[in-house]
Coordinates of C-alpha atoms in Angstrom, one line a residue:
M1175 CA 159.5 56.9 70.2
K1176 CA 157.4 57.4 73.5
S1177 CA 159.8 56.3 76.7
F1178 CA 162.9 57.9 78.3
G1179 CA 165.2 55.7 77.2
T1180 CA 164.1 55.8 73.4
A1181 CA 164.2 60.3 73.8
I1182 CA 168.7 59.2 74.8
I1183 CA 169.3 57.1 72.2
I1184 CA 167.4 59.0 70.2
S1185 CA 169.5 62.4 71.6
L1186 CA 172.8 60.4 70.7
S1187 CA 171.4 59.3 67.4
A1188 CA 171.0 62.7 66.1
L1189 CA 174.1 64.4 67.4
L1190 CA 175.4 63.5 63.6
P1191 CA 173.6 65.6 60.3
V1192 CA 173.6 63.4 58.1
V1193 CA 174.5 64.3 54.4
V1194 CA 171.5 62.3 51.9
H1195 CA 173.2 62.3 48.1
T1196 CA 170.4 60.5 45.0
Q1197 CA 171.5 56.7 45.8
S1198 CA 171.8 55.1 42.1
T1199 CA 171.1 51.6 41.6
S1200 CA 174.7 50.4 41.7
P1201 CA 176.4 49.4 45.0
R1202 CA 177.2 52.0 47.7
T1203 CA 180.2 51.8 49.0
V1204 CA 181.3 54.3 52.3
D1205 CA 185.2 54.5 52.3
N1206 CA 185.1 54.5 56.5
K1207 CA 187.7 57.0 58.5
A1208 CA 185.5 57.7 61.3
F1209 CA 186.0 55.1 63.7
K1210 CA 186.7 51.7 64.5
R1211 CA 186.1 48.7 66.0
G1212 CA 186.5 49.0 69.6
E1213 CA 186.1 52.2 70.1
Q1214 CA 183.6 53.3 73.1
L1215 CA 182.1 56.6 73.8
N1216 CA 180.4 57.1 77.8
Y1217 CA 178.3 59.3 78.7
R1218 CA 176.4 61.0 81.4
I1219 CA 172.5 62.2 82.0
H1220 CA 170.7 64.6 83.7
Y1221 CA 166.8 65.4 83.4
G1222 CA 167.0 68.5 84.7
I1223 CA 168.3 68.8 88.0
L1224 CA 168.9 65.3 88.8
D1225 CA 172.1 63.9 87.7
A1226 CA 169.4 60.9 85.9
G1227 CA 172.6 58.7 84.2
T1228 CA 174.4 56.9 82.2
A1229 CA 174.7 56.1 78.4
S1230 CA 177.6 53.9 76.3
I1231 CA 177.1 53.4 72.9
S1232 CA 180.5 51.3 70.7
V1233 CA 181.7 49.2 68.4
L1234 CA 182.5 45.7 69.3
N1235 CA 185.7 44.1 68.6
E1236 CA 184.8 41.7 66.4
N1237 CA 182.7 40.8 62.9
K1238 CA 180.1 38.6 62.6
V1239 CA 178.4 37.4 58.5
I1240 CA 175.3 38.3 57.7
G1241 CA 174.1 37.3 54.8
G1242 CA 177.5 37.2 53.1
R1243 CA 179.0 40.5 54.1
N1244 CA 180.8 41.5 57.1
S1245 CA 179.5 44.0 59.5
Y1246 CA 179.7 45.8 62.7
H1247 CA 178.3 45.1 65.7
V1248 CA 177.3 48.2 67.8
L1249 CA 176.3 48.5 71.1
G1250 CA 173.8 51.4 72.6
T1251 CA 173.3 51.2 76.5
G1252 CA 171.4 53.7 78.7
N1253 CA 171.0 53.2 82.5
S1254 CA 169.6 54.9 85.3
S1255 CA 171.0 55.6 88.6
G1256 CA 171.3 56.4 92.3
A1257 CA 168.2 58.6 93.4
F1258 CA 166.5 58.2 89.9
N1259 CA 166.7 54.8 90.6
F1260 CA 163.3 55.2 92.9
F1261 CA 161.2 56.7 91.0
F1262 CA 161.5 55.3 87.5
K1263 CA 164.2 52.7 86.9
V1264 CA 166.2 52.3 83.4
R1265 CA 167.5 49.5 81.8
D1266 CA 167.8 50.3 78.2
R1267 CA 169.7 48.1 75.6
Y1268 CA 170.0 49.3 71.7
E1269 CA 172.3 46.6 69.1
S1270 CA 172.4 47.2 65.8
Y1271 CA 175.1 45.3 63.0
I1272 CA 176.1 47.6 59.8
D1273 CA 176.9 46.5 56.7
E1274 CA 180.8 47.8 57.1
K1275 CA 180.8 47.8 53.1
S1276 CA 177.5 50.1 52.5
M1277 CA 177.2 51.5 56.6
C1278 CA 173.1 50.8 56.0
A1279 CA 170.9 48.9 59.0
L1280 CA 171.0 44.3 58.9
I1281 CA 169.7 43.7 61.9
F1282 CA 167.9 45.7 65.2
S1283 CA 166.8 45.2 68.3
R1284 CA 165.1 47.3 71.2
R1285 CA 165.7 46.0 75.2
V1286 CA 163.2 48.6 76.9
D1287 CA 163.1 48.2 80.8
E1288 CA 161.7 51.6 81.7
G1289 CA 159.6 51.7 85.0
G1290 CA 157.9 48.3 84.7
F1291 CA 158.0 49.1 81.3
K1292 CA 159.0 46.5 79.1
F1293 CA 158.9 46.8 75.1
T1294 CA 161.0 44.2 73.0
Q1295 CA 161.1 44.6 68.3
D1296 CA 164.2 43.1 66.7
Q1297 CA 164.3 44.0 62.9
V1298 CA 166.0 42.6 59.7
Y1299 CA 166.5 44.3 57.1
D1300 CA 167.2 43.5 53.0
Q1301 CA 168.6 46.5 51.2
E1302 CA 168.1 44.3 48.7
Y1303 CA 164.7 43.6 48.0
H1304 CA 163.9 46.8 50.1
K1305 CA 161.9 45.2 53.2
V1306 CA 162.6 45.2 56.6
N1307 CA 161.0 42.0 59.3
S1308 CA 159.8 44.2 62.6
N1309 CA 158.9 41.6 65.4
G1310 CA 157.3 39.1 62.4
K1311 CA 155.4 42.2 59.5
E1312 CA 157.2 42.8 56.9
Y1313 CA 157.1 46.8 56.4
N1314 CA 158.3 48.0 52.7
I1315 CA 161.5 50.0 53.0
P1316 CA 163.5 52.8 50.7
N1317 CA 167.3 52.3 49.4
Y1318 CA 169.7 52.1 52.2
V1319 CA 167.3 53.0 54.8
Q1320 CA 168.8 52.9 58.7
D1321 CA 167.3 52.7 61.7
M1322 CA 169.0 54.1 64.8
L1323 CA 172.2 53.6 65.8
S1324 CA 173.2 52.6 61.9
S1325 CA 172.6 56.0 60.9
F1326 CA 174.6 57.3 63.4
Y1327 CA 177.4 55.8 62.6
F1328 CA 177.0 56.8 58.8
A1329 CA 176.4 60.1 58.9
R1330 CA 180.4 60.3 61.1
N1331 CA 181.8 59.3 57.7
F1332 CA 181.0 62.9 55.4
D1333 CA 182.9 65.8 55.7
Y1334 CA 180.9 68.9 57.1
S1335 CA 184.9 71.3 56.1
N1336 CA 181.6 73.6 54.6
E1337 CA 179.2 73.1 56.2
Q1338 CA 177.7 77.1 55.9
P1339 CA 174.8 78.2 59.1
G1340 CA 170.9 77.5 57.7
K1341 CA 171.9 74.8 55.3
I1342 CA 169.5 72.1 56.0
D1343 CA 170.8 67.6 55.4
S1344 CA 168.1 64.9 56.0
V1345 CA 168.6 61.2 56.0
T1346 CA 166.2 58.7 56.2
T1347 CA 165.3 56.2 59.3
F1348 CA 163.5 53.0 59.7
V1349 CA 161.9 54.0 63.8
D1350 CA 158.5 53.0 66.0
N1351 CA 157.6 50.9 62.0
E1352 CA 157.8 53.8 60.2
V1353 CA 159.7 55.4 57.5
W1354 CA 160.8 58.8 58.4
T1355 CA 162.9 62.1 57.3
L1356 CA 165.0 62.9 59.3
R1357 CA 165.8 67.0 58.7
I1358 CA 168.8 68.8 60.9
K1359 CA 170.2 72.5 60.5
F1360 CA 174.0 73.9 60.9
V1361 CA 173.8 76.7 63.3
K1362 CA 177.1 77.5 64.5
R1363 CA 180.9 76.2 65.1
D1364 CA 181.5 76.7 68.3
T1365 CA 184.5 75.7 70.9
L1366 CA 182.5 73.8 73.9
D1367 CA 184.2 73.5 77.6
S1368 CA 183.0 70.1 78.5
D1369 CA 184.4 67.2 80.2
I1370 CA 187.1 66.6 79.2
G1371 CA 189.0 69.2 78.8
K1372 CA 187.8 72.8 75.4
I1373 CA 187.1 71.0 72.2
R1374 CA 186.5 72.6 68.6
C1375 CA 182.6 71.7 67.8
L1376 CA 180.5 72.5 65.4
V1377 CA 176.4 72.5 66.4
F1378 CA 173.6 71.2 64.6
E1379 CA 169.6 71.5 65.5
P1380 CA 168.0 68.2 64.2
M1381 CA 164.7 69.7 63.7
V1382 CA 162.7 66.3 65.5
Q1383 CA 159.1 65.3 65.7
K1384 CA 156.9 67.2 67.7
G1385 CA 154.2 66.1 70.2
R1386 CA 155.1 62.2 70.5
I1387 CA 158.7 63.0 73.2
F1388 CA 159.2 66.7 71.9
K1389 CA 157.1 70.1 71.9
H1390 CA 158.7 71.8 69.5
D1391 CA 160.7 70.6 66.2
D1392 CA 163.6 72.3 67.0
D1393 CA 164.3 70.6 70.9
L1394 CA 167.2 69.6 70.3
Q1395 CA 170.7 71.1 70.1
V1396 CA 173.8 68.9 69.7
W1397 CA 177.6 69.5 69.7
I1398 CA 179.9 67.1 67.4
S1399 CA 184.1 67.5 67.3
D1400 CA 185.3 69.2 64.5
D1401 CA 187.6 66.3 63.4
I1402 CA 187.4 62.9 61.8
N1403 CA 186.3 61.9 64.0
H1404 CA 182.4 63.1 64.3
V1405 CA 181.7 62.2 68.1
P1406 CA 178.8 63.8 69.1
I1407 CA 180.6 66.0 73.1
R1408 CA 177.3 66.9 74.1
A1409 CA 173.2 66.4 74.1
Q1410 CA 171.2 68.8 75.1
A1411 CA 166.8 67.7 74.8
N1412 CA 163.5 69.9 75.7
I1413 CA 160.6 66.6 75.9
L1414 CA 157.1 66.8 77.2
V1415 CA 158.8 65.9 80.7
G1416 CA 160.8 68.4 81.2
S1417 CA 165.0 68.4 80.3
I1418 CA 166.9 65.6 79.2
K1419 CA 171.5 66.8 79.0
L1420 CA 173.6 64.4 77.7
D1421 CA 177.6 64.9 78.2
L1422 CA 180.3 63.3 77.0
E1423 CA 182.6 61.7 80.5
S1424 CA 185.4 59.3 78.4
Y1425 CA 186.0 57.4 75.1
S1426 CA 188.9 55.2 74.0
G1427 CA 189.2 53.7 70.7
L1428 CA 188.6 56.2 68.7
I1429 CA 190.5 56.6 65.2
A1430 CA 192.3 59.5 65.9
S1431 CA 192.4 63.0 68.1
L1432 CA 189.9 64.6 69.5
A1433 CA 190.2 68.4 68.6
I1434 CA 191.2 70.0 72.2
V1435 CA 191.4 73.3 72.5
K1436 CA 195.0 73.5 74.3

């Protein structure tokens, strides 16, 4: 996680807290009530005082069967724009195929193109035998491990109505060929004055890995809509080379109305 674009995706992926329940050997079923195929979320990105670019994350309107399992196909992109293109052009693309029944990772790919640096990563998950093939190398993984994007959609289906300030939850993910436990603290409930109106939100503070992108382990704060969608509305992050802010600019295809205060 050393790149600007990865910081953006980590911010999006960490926008939702994940409650990890004790996992049994029986197959897991997640009743998805938070999103549907065709959903599109578009964000504007600020890097310090600069209008740095855009990011989007969407559930494509298709169903690819992988190993006999129906899947959600999620696409995330990050692109620099305007003056930012002149000194650090970013064209990043992230894709994930998520098991529709258990909401765990099946396939993940990353295409990074930033300021002349290019990087490709392809991962195929075998959740039954707890293995992942990443760029031709095999790794052991925990039961129902998530990738950078699948964790976001998995988390949206949890009930946060009884979250109390200071409560810490966690999720196990596979990032940069390492098993990583993301810990997240609930901070408060808030009404956010956003680009799309005033929205009731839940505020969380993911405890990120300091020293790689972030200066401290509490340098990321996120707001999600306090409704059934659990849509990320804003993320603010202090990183080693400045600060990044993401704001939801437009959306379509939500499963229910946002918690807009009128």
